[in-house]
mmCIF file of C-alpha atoms in Angstrom:
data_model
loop_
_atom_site.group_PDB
_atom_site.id
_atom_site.type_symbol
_atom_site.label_atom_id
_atom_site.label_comp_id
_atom_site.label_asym_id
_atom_site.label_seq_id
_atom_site.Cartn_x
_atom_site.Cartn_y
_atom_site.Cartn_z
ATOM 1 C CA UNK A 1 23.462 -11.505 17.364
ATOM 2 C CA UNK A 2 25.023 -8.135 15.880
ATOM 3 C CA UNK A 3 27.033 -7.744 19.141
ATOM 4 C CA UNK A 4 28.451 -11.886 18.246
ATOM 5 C CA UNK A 5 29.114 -10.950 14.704
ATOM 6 C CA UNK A 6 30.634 -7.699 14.568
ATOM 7 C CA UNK A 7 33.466 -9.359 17.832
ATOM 8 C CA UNK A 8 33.754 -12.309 15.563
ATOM 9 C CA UNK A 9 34.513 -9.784 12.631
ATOM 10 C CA UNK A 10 36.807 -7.954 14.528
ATOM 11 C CA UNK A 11 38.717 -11.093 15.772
ATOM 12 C CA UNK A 12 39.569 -11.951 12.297
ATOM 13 C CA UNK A 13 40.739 -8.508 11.112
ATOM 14 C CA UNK A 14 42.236 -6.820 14.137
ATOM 15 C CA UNK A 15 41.179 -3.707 15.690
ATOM 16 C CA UNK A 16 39.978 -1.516 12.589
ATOM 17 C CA UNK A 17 39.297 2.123 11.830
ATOM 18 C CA UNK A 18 35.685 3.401 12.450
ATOM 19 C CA UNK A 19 34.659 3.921 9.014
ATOM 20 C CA UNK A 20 35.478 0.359 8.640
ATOM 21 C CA UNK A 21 33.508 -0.674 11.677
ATOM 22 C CA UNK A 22 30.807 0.956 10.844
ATOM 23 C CA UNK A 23 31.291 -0.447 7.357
ATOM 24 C CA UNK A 24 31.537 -3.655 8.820
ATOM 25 C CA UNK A 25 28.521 -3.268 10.739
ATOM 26 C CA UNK A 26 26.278 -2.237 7.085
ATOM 27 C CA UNK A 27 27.483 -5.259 5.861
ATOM 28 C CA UNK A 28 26.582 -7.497 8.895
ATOM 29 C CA UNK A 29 23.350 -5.944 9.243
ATOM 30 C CA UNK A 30 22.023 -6.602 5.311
ATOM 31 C CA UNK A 31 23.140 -9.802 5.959
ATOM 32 C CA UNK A 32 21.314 -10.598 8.452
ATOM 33 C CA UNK A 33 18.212 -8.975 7.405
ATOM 34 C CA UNK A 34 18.340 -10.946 4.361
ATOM 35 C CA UNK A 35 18.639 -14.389 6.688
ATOM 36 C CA UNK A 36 15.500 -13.340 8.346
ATOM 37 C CA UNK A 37 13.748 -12.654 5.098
ATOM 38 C CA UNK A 38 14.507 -15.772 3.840
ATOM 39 C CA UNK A 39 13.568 -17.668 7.453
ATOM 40 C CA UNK A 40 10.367 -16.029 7.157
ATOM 41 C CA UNK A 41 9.467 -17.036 3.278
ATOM 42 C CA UNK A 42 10.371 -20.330 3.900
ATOM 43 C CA UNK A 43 7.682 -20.489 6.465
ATOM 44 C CA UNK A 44 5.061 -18.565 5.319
ATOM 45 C CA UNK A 45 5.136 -15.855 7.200
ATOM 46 C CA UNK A 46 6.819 -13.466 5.115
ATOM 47 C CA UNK A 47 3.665 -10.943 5.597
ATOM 48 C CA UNK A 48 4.786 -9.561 8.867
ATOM 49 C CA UNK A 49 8.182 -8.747 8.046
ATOM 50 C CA UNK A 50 7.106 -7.512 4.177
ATOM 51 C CA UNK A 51 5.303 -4.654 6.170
ATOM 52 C CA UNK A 52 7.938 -3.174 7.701
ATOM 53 C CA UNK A 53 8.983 -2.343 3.833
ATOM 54 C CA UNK A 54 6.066 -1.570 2.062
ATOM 55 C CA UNK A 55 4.144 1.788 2.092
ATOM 56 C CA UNK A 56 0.937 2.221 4.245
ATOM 57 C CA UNK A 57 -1.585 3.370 1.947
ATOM 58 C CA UNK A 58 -4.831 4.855 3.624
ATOM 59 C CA UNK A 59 -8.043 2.775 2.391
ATOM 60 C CA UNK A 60 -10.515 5.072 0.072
ATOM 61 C CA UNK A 61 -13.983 5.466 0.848
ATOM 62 C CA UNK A 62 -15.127 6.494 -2.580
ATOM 63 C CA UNK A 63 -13.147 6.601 -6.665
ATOM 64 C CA UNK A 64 -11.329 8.814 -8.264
ATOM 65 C CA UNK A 65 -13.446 10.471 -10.415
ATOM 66 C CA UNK A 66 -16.054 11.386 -7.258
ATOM 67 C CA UNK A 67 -13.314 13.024 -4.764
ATOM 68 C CA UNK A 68 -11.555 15.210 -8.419
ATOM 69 C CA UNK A 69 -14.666 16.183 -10.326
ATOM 70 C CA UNK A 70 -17.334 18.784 -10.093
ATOM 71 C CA UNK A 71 -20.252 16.376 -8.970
ATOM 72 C CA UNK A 72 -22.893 18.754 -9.196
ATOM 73 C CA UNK A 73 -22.528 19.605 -12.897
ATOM 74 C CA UNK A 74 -22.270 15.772 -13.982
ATOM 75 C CA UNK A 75 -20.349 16.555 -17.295
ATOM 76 C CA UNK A 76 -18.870 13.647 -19.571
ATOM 77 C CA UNK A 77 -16.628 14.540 -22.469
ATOM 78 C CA UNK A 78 -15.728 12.537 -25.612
ATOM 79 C CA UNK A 79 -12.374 13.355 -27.395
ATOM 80 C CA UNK A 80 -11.709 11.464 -30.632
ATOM 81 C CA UNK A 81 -8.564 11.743 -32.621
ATOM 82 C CA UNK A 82 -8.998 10.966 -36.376
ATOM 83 C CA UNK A 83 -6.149 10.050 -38.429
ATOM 84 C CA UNK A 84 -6.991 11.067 -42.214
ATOM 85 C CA UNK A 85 -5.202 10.191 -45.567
ATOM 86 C CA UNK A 86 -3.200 12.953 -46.355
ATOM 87 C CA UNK A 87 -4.818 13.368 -49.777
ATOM 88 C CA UNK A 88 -8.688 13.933 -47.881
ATOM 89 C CA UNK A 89 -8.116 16.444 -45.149
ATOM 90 C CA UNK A 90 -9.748 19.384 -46.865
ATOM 91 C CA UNK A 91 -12.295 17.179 -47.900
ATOM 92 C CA UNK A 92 -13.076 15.658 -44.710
ATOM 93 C CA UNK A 93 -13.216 19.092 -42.949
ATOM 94 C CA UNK A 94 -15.188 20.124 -45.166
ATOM 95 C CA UNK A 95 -17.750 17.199 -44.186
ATOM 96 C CA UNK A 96 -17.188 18.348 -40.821
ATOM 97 C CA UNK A 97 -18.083 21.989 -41.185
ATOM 98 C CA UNK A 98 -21.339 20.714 -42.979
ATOM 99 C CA UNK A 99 -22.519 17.862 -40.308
ATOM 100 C CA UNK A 100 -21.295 18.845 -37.163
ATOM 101 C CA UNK A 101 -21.920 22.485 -36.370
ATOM 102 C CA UNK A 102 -26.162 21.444 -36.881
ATOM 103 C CA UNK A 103 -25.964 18.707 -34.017
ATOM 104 C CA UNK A 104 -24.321 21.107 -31.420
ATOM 105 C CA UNK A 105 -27.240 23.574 -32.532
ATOM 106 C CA UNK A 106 -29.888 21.532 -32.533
ATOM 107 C CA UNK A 107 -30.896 21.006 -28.848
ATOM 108 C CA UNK A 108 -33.211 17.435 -29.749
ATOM 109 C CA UNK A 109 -29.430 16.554 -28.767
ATOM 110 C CA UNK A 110 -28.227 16.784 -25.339
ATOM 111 C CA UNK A 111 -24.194 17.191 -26.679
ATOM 112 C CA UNK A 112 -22.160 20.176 -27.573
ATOM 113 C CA UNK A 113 -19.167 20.912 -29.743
ATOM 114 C CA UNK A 114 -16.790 21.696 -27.754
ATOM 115 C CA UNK A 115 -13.751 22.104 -30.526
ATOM 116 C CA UNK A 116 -12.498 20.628 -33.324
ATOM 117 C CA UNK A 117 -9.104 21.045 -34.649
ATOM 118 C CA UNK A 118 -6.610 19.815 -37.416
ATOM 119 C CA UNK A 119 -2.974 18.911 -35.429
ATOM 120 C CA UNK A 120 -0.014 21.001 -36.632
ATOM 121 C CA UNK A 121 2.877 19.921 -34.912
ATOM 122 C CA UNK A 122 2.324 16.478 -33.780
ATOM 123 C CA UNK A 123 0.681 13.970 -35.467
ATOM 124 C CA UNK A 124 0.496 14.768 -38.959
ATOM 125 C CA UNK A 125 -3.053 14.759 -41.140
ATOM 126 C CA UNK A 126 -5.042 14.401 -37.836
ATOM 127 C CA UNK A 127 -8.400 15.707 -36.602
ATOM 128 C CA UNK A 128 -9.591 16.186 -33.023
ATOM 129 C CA UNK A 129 -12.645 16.548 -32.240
ATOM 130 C CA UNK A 130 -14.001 17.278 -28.494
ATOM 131 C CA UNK A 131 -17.734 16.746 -26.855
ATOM 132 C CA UNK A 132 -19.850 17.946 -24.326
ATOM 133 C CA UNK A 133 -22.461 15.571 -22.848
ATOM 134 C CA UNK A 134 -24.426 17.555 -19.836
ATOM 135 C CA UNK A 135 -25.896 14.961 -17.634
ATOM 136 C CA UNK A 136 -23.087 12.381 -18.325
ATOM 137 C CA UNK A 137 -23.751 8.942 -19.634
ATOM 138 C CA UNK A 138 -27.220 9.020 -20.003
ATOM 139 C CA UNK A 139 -26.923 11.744 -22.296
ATOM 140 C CA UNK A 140 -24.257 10.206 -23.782
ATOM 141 C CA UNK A 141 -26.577 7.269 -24.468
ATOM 142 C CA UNK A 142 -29.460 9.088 -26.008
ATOM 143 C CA UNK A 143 -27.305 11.140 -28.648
ATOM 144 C CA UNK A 144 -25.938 7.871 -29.693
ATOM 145 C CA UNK A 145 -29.559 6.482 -29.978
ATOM 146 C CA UNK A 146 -31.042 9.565 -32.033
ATOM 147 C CA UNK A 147 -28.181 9.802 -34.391
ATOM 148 C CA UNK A 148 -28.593 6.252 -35.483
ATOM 149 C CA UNK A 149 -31.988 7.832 -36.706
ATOM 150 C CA UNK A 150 -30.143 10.556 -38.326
ATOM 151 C CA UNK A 151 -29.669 9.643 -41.717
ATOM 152 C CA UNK A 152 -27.604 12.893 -42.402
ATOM 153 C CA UNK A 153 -25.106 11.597 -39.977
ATOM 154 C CA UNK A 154 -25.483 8.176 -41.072
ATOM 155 C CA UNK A 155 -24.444 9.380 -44.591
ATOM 156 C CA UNK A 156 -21.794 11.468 -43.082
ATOM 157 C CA UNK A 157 -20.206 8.494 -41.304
ATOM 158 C CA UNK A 158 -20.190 6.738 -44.089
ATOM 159 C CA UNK A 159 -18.531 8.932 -46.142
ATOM 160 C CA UNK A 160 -16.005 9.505 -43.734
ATOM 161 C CA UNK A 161 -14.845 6.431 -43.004
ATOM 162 C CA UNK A 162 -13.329 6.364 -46.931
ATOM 163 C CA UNK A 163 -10.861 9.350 -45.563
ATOM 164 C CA UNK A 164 -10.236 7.911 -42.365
ATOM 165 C CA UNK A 165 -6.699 5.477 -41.913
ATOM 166 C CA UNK A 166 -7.199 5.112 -37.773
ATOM 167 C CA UNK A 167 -9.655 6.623 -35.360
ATOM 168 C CA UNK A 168 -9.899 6.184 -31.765
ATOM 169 C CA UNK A 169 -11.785 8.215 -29.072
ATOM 170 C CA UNK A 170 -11.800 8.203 -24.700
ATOM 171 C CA UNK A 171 -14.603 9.315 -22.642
ATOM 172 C CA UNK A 172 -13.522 11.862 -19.796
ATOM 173 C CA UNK A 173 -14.315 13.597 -16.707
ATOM 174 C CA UNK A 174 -12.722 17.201 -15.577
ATOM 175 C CA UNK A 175 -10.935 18.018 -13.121
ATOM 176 C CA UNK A 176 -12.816 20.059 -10.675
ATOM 177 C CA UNK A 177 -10.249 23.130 -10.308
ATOM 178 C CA UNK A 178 -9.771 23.604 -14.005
ATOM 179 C CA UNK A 179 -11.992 25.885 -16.079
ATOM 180 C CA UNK A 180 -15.151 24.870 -18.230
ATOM 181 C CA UNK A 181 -14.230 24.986 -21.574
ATOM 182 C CA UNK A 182 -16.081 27.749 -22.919
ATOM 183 C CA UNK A 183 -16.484 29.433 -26.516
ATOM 184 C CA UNK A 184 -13.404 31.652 -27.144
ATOM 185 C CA UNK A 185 -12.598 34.464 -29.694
ATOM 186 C CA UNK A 186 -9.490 33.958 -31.825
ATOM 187 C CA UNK A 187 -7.310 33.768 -33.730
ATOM 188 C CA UNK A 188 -5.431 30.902 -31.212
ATOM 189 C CA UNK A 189 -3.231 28.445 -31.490
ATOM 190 C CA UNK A 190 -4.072 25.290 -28.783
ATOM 191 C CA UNK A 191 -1.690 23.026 -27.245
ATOM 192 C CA UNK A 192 -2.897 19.640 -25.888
ATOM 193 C CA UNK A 193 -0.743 17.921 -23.710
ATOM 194 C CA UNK A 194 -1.286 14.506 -23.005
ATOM 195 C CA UNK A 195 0.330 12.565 -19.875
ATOM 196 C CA UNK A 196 0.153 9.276 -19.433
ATOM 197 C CA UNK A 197 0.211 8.418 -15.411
ATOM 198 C CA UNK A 198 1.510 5.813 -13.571
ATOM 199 C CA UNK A 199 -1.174 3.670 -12.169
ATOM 200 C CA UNK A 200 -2.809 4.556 -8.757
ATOM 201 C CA UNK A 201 -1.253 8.837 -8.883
ATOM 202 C CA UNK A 202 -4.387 10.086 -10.760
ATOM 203 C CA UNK A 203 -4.879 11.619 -6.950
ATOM 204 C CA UNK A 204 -1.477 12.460 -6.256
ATOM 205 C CA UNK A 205 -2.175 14.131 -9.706
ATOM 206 C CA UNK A 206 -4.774 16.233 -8.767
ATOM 207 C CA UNK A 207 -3.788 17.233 -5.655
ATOM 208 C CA UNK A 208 -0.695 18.763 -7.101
ATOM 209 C CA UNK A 209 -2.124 20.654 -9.728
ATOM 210 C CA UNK A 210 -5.208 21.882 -7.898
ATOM 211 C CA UNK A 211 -2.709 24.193 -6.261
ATOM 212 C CA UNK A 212 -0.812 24.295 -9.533
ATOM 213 C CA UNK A 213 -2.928 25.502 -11.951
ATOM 214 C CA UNK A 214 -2.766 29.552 -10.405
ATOM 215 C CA UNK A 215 0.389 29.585 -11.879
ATOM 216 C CA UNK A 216 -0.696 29.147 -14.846
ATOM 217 C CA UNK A 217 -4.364 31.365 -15.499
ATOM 218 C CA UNK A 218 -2.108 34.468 -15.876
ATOM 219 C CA UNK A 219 -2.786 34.628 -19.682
ATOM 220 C CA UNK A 220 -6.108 33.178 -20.083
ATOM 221 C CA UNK A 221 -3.999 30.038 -21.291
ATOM 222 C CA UNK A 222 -5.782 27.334 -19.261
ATOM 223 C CA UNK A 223 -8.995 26.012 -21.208
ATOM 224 C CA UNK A 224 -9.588 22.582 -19.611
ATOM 225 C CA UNK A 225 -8.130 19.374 -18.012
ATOM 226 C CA UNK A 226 -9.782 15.807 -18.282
ATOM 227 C CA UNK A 227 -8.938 12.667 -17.028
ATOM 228 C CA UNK A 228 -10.146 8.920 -18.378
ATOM 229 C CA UNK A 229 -12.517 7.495 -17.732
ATOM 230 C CA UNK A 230 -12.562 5.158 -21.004
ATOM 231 C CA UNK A 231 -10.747 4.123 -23.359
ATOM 232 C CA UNK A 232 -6.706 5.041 -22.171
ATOM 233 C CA UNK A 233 -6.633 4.925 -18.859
ATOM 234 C CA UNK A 234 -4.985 7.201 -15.955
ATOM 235 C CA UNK A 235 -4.476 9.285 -18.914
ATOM 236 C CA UNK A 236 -4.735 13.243 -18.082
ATOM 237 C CA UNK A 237 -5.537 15.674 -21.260
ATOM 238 C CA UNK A 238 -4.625 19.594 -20.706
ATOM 239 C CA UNK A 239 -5.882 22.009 -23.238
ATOM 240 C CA UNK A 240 -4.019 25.700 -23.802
ATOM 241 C CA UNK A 241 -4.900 28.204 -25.563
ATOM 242 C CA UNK A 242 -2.193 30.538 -26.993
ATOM 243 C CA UNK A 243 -1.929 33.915 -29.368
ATOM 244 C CA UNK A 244 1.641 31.731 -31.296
ATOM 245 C CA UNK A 245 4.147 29.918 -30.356
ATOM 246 C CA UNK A 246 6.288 32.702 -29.411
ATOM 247 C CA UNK A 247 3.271 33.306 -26.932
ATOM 248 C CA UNK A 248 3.434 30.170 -25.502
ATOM 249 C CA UNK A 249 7.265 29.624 -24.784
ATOM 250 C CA UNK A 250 6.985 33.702 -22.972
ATOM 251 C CA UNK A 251 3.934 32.180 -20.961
ATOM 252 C CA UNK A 252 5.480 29.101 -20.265
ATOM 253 C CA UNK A 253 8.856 31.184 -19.361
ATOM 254 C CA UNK A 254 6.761 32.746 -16.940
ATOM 255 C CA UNK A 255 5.672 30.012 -14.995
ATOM 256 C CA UNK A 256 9.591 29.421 -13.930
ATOM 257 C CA UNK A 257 9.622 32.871 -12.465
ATOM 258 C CA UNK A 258 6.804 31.816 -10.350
ATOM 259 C CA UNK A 259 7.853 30.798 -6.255
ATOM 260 C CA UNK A 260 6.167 26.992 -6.160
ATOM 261 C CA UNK A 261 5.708 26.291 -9.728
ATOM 262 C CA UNK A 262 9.453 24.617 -9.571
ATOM 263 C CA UNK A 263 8.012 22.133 -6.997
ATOM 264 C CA UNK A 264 4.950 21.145 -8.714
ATOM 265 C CA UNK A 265 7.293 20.106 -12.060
ATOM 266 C CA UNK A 266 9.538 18.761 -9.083
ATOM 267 C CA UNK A 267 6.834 15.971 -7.668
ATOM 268 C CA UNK A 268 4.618 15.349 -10.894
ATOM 269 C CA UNK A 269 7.221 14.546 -13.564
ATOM 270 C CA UNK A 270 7.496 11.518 -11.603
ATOM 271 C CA UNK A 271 4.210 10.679 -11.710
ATOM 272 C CA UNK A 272 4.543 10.541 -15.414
ATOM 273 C CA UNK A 273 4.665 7.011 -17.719
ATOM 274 C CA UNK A 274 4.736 9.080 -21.237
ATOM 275 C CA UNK A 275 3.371 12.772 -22.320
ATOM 276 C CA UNK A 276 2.911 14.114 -25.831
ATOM 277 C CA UNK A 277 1.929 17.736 -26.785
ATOM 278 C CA UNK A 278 0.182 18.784 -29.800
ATOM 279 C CA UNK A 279 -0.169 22.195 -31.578
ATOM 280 C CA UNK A 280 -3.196 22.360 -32.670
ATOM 281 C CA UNK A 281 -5.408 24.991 -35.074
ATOM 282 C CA UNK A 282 -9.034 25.472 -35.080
ATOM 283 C CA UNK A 283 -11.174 24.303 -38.060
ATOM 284 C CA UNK A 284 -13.880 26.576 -38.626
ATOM 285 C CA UNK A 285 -16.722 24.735 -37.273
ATOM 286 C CA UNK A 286 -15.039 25.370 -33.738
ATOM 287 C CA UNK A 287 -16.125 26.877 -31.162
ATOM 288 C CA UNK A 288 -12.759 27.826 -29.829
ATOM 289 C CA UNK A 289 -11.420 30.010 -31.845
#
């Protein structure tokens, strides 16, 4: 059939160049591959020649947050972000540093504190505050239960809510090659970054930055990464801890003179819907410093 067309072709021009054969020959060939596509659509069997297109993707045997977290430790985390009126933050931190600090201590709940922080450059007048549940969602489940009993925190959450515009929270999972968040000395600045993934690349994700993340330990900058699990989803949270800016953009600097880190920016930008960073500074019921 190619053989017929490009003769036919070369009947009607004369004998040609051969960059315009060959360009003759593109042409005929998307033409015809087009006829047989729409041969094959018109009688329903389009499935046979829509595989020799689309990408073979190997079936999984088990879900994403099995095969990229550490199993045997069965953490869930809770992030909220609280957006406060402007005129209340000092007031509502204050809240915080009363209420807070005496459920991480007390151990009738199975939850820890994490960090809590008031956003610097980012979202303005905003509060983040970042659980620990150790035995996941049951745990999860029974602080929620006893705190309805609380009526400290019941009282808190009341008062709160007049210096509150917008909350919202997610419930996460971390990765397996990242650090624990642990209790740090300060004083630090912390960056969160925030990346919004395409659907289905939350592997393709991980596998990158599990070799990734040597690049960046150097400093003691890495404190955790999480992933969704509610709430926003394929959403990946990556928390840094910094001496100042001017500490960050040297250890970030760094990275580039790295062999490899290049090619991890290289194949995970586009894996990447929308990111946002925040600079964030500790409130002093925080753990982190």
């Amino acid at each position: 059939m190619i053989k017929a067309a490009i003769s036919n072709a070369q009947g009607q021009f004369g004998s040609s160049p051969p960059g315009i054969s060959y360009l003759l020959i593109n042409v005929i060939c998307c033409s015809i591959i087009l006829n047989l596509q729409t041969n094959y659509s018109r009688n329903g069997q389009d499935s046979w020649f829509k595989s020799l297109f689309v990408r073979k993707v190997d079936p999984r045997k088990d879900t994403h947050a099995n095969l990229l977290t550490k199993n045997e430790e069965s953490n869930l985390y809770k992030i909220q972000f609280h957006n406060v009126k402007p005129e209340c933050l000092d007031a509502y931190n204050k809240l915080c540093e009363d209420v807070l600090p005496s459920i991480h201590a007390d151990k009738y709940y199975p939850c820890e504190l994490v960090g809590t922080w008031n956003t610097w450059y980012g979202e303005q007048d905003q509060a983040v505050h970042l659980w620990r549940y150790r035995g996941g969602y049951p745990a999860l489940t029974e602080v929620m239960n006893k705190l309805k009993q609380n009526q400290e925190f019941t009282a808190y959450r009341k008062e709160r809510g007049k210096m509150l515009m917008s909350r919202r929270n997610q419930l996460l999972l971390e990765f397996s090659f990242w650090n624990e968040p642990v209790p740090r000395e300060g004083p630090n600045i912390y960056e969160l970054r925030s990346y919004q993934l395409r659907p289905g690349t939350m592997i393709e994700w991980g596998n990158y930055w599990a070799r990734a993340i040597r690049y960046r330990q150097h400093n003691r900058e890495a404190v955790g990464g999480f992933f969704s699990q509610i709430g926003n989803l394929y959403m990946v949270h990556h928390l840094w801890a910094y001496k100042d800016l001017q500490s960050r953009e040297d250890t970030r600097n760094g990275a580039w003179q790295q062999e490899g880190w290049d090619e991890v920016v290289y194949y995970t930008v586009p894996l990447i819907q929308h990111m946002d960073s925040r600079i964030m500074i500790p409130t002093k019921a925080s753990p982190l410093k």
